Short mmCIF file of C-alpha atoms in Angstrom, two decimals:
data_model
loop_
_atom_site.label_atom_id
_atom_site.label_comp_id
_atom_site.label_asym_id
_atom_site.label_seq_id
_atom_site.Cartn_x
_atom_site.Cartn_y
_atom_site.Cartn_z
CA MET A 1 0.02 -0.06 -0.04
CA PRO A 2 1.37 3.43 -1.00
CA THR A 3 2.54 5.58 1.95
CA GLN A 4 0.96 9.08 2.66
CA GLU A 5 4.31 10.56 1.60
CA ALA A 6 4.19 8.93 -1.80
CA ALA A 7 0.58 9.98 -2.36
CA ASP A 8 1.60 13.56 -1.35
CA ALA A 9 4.53 13.49 -3.80
CA ARG A 10 2.17 12.37 -6.64
CA GLN A 11 -0.23 15.13 -5.77
CA ARG A 12 2.60 17.78 -5.86
CA ASP A 13 3.64 16.35 -9.23
CA LEU A 14 0.24 16.66 -10.69
CA ALA A 15 -0.06 20.09 -9.36
CA GLY A 16 3.21 21.18 -10.70
CA ALA A 17 2.27 19.76 -14.12
CA ALA A 18 -0.99 21.63 -14.00
CA ASP A 19 0.82 24.77 -13.08
CA TRP A 20 3.23 24.25 -16.07
CA TYR A 21 0.35 23.94 -18.45
CA ARG A 22 -1.23 27.07 -17.04
CA LEU A 23 1.80 29.27 -16.73
CA LYS A 24 3.91 28.16 -19.76
CA LEU A 25 1.01 27.53 -22.15
CA GLY A 26 -1.83 29.36 -20.92
CA TRP A 27 -4.11 26.27 -20.86
CA PRO A 28 -6.83 25.82 -18.34
CA VAL A 29 -5.55 22.49 -16.75
CA THR A 30 -6.47 21.32 -13.31
CA PHE A 31 -5.78 18.03 -11.64
CA ASP A 32 -7.97 15.20 -10.25
CA THR A 33 -6.18 13.78 -7.22
CA VAL A 34 -8.61 10.80 -6.82
CA HIS A 35 -7.98 9.45 -10.36
CA ARG A 36 -4.48 10.94 -10.63
CA ARG A 37 -4.94 12.61 -13.92
CA LEU A 38 -4.73 16.12 -15.49
CA ILE A 39 -7.84 17.69 -16.92
CA LEU A 40 -8.05 20.34 -19.69
CA ARG A 41 -11.10 22.46 -20.13
CA THR A 42 -11.91 23.29 -23.74
CA GLY A 43 -13.55 26.29 -25.50
CA GLU A 44 -11.53 29.37 -24.54
CA ALA A 45 -7.69 28.85 -25.07
CA LEU A 46 -8.03 25.73 -27.17
CA ASP A 47 -10.35 22.98 -28.38
CA ALA A 48 -9.82 19.32 -29.05
CA VAL A 49 -10.78 16.68 -31.68
CA VAL A 50 -10.67 13.11 -30.57
CA LEU A 51 -9.99 10.44 -33.25
CA PRO A 52 -9.51 6.47 -33.26
CA ASP A 53 -5.87 5.62 -33.55
CA TRP A 54 -6.48 3.97 -37.01
CA LEU A 55 -7.38 7.40 -38.42
CA ALA A 56 -5.47 9.81 -36.24
CA ASP A 57 -2.03 8.74 -37.42
CA THR A 58 -2.78 9.58 -41.03
CA VAL A 59 -4.31 12.95 -39.96
CA VAL A 60 -1.28 13.80 -37.89
CA GLN A 61 1.07 12.93 -40.73
CA HIS A 62 -0.85 15.24 -43.03
CA LEU A 63 -0.75 18.11 -40.54
CA GLU A 64 3.03 17.65 -39.93
CA GLN A 65 3.57 17.51 -43.86
CA ASN A 66 1.66 20.79 -44.13
CA LEU A 67 3.24 22.59 -41.22
CA HIS A 68 0.19 22.53 -39.13
CA ALA A 69 1.39 20.07 -36.49
CA GLY A 70 0.47 20.60 -32.82
CA PRO A 71 0.10 18.76 -29.55
CA VAL A 72 -1.51 15.19 -29.89
CA CYS A 73 -2.10 13.25 -26.73
CA ILE A 74 -2.57 9.46 -26.88
CA ASP A 75 -4.74 7.86 -24.20
CA THR A 76 -3.44 5.07 -21.93
CA THR A 77 -5.06 2.39 -24.12
CA THR A 78 -3.51 3.91 -27.22
CA THR A 79 -6.93 3.64 -28.93
CA TRP A 80 -7.81 7.43 -28.89
CA TRP A 81 -5.73 10.41 -29.91
CA THR A 82 -6.72 14.00 -28.83
CA ILE A 83 -5.46 16.66 -31.29
CA LEU A 84 -5.38 19.93 -29.60
CA THR A 85 -6.54 22.99 -31.78
CA GLU A 86 -7.03 26.60 -31.68
CA PRO A 87 -10.53 27.42 -30.58
CA CYS A 88 -13.22 26.38 -33.03
CA PRO A 89 -14.38 29.60 -34.82
CA ARG A 90 -18.02 28.85 -34.13
CA ALA A 91 -19.79 28.74 -30.87
CA HIS A 92 -20.71 25.02 -31.46
CA ALA A 93 -18.22 22.53 -33.11
CA ASP A 94 -20.32 20.42 -35.44
CA ILE A 95 -18.97 17.21 -36.78
CA ALA A 96 -20.36 15.94 -40.03
CA PRO A 97 -22.22 12.65 -39.79
CA LYS A 98 -19.38 11.21 -42.18
CA LEU A 99 -16.81 11.91 -39.39
CA ARG A 100 -19.12 10.83 -36.38
CA ASN A 101 -19.73 7.52 -38.10
CA ARG A 102 -16.02 6.95 -38.04
CA ARG A 103 -15.95 7.92 -34.22
CA VAL A 104 -14.47 11.35 -34.62
CA TYR A 105 -15.64 13.60 -31.76
CA ALA A 106 -15.22 17.34 -31.13
CA ILE A 107 -15.06 18.27 -27.36
CA PRO A 108 -17.79 20.81 -26.90
CA ARG A 109 -17.03 24.11 -25.58
CA GLY A 110 -16.59 23.92 -21.80
CA GLY A 111 -15.90 20.19 -22.07
CA GLN A 112 -12.95 18.36 -20.64
CA VAL A 113 -10.15 16.11 -21.91
CA ILE A 114 -7.68 14.18 -20.06
CA VAL A 115 -4.06 15.14 -21.01
CA ALA A 116 -0.82 13.39 -20.24
CA HIS A 117 1.70 14.81 -17.72
CA PRO A 118 4.11 17.13 -19.91
CA LEU A 119 6.91 14.69 -19.24
CA ASP A 120 5.02 11.58 -20.12
CA THR A 121 6.55 11.16 -23.60
CA PRO A 122 5.03 7.79 -24.43
CA HIS A 123 1.49 9.36 -24.21
CA TRP A 124 2.36 12.51 -26.32
CA ARG A 125 2.56 11.91 -30.15
CA ARG A 126 3.55 15.42 -30.27
CA ALA A 127 4.15 17.06 -26.99
CA PRO A 128 3.27 20.64 -26.31
CA GLU A 129 5.91 23.37 -26.37
CA PRO A 130 5.89 26.82 -25.05
CA GLY A 131 5.75 29.47 -27.95
CA SER A 132 4.35 26.95 -30.50
CA ARG A 133 0.97 27.47 -32.25
CA LEU A 134 -1.95 25.15 -32.21
CA PRO A 135 -3.33 24.09 -35.61
CA PRO A 136 -6.62 25.70 -36.67
CA TRP A 137 -9.62 23.66 -35.75
CA THR A 138 -10.92 23.80 -39.36
CA THR A 139 -7.52 22.51 -40.70
CA VAL A 140 -7.73 19.48 -38.41
CA ILE A 141 -11.24 18.62 -39.51
CA THR A 142 -10.26 19.18 -43.31
CA ALA A 143 -7.24 16.77 -42.80
CA THR A 144 -9.62 14.26 -41.15
CA ASN A 145 -12.14 14.46 -44.12
CA ARG A 146 -9.25 13.95 -46.49
CA ALA A 147 -7.95 10.94 -44.67
CA ILE A 148 -11.24 9.36 -44.80
CA ASP A 149 -11.93 10.25 -48.43
CA ARG A 150 -8.48 8.96 -49.51
CA PRO A 151 -9.05 5.66 -51.36
CA CYS A 152 -7.39 2.65 -49.71
#
């Protein structure tokens, strides 16, 4: 069983990581001590698009080739990738049925996503960096549509 000292150290580490996101990147990140995770609120500083892994890799490669790469967090099961974007230009981020049918999700304004610790490199396909720009939301959706439309 973990000692109280170890639990306190984990909590301080999460608090430090949340501070890093807030102070270095301006992202609204908090920490959940019960589940030991970092939570990012969407809608003001940034938004997020969640894709299944089989599609996300192609989308991220397209964004990288077109110099629109940004932070991409991979969940602990490696099944879902979250592409962090500039805020959606519309109040409500609609996802076309073609994308929803392939399990692509826009996190709604005021929603939450779990992000990896900034030093947890296995769960960042592209880690966030101070001073770097996020890709436009519409660019990520366009790249996703292209990945789906591309013939196999």
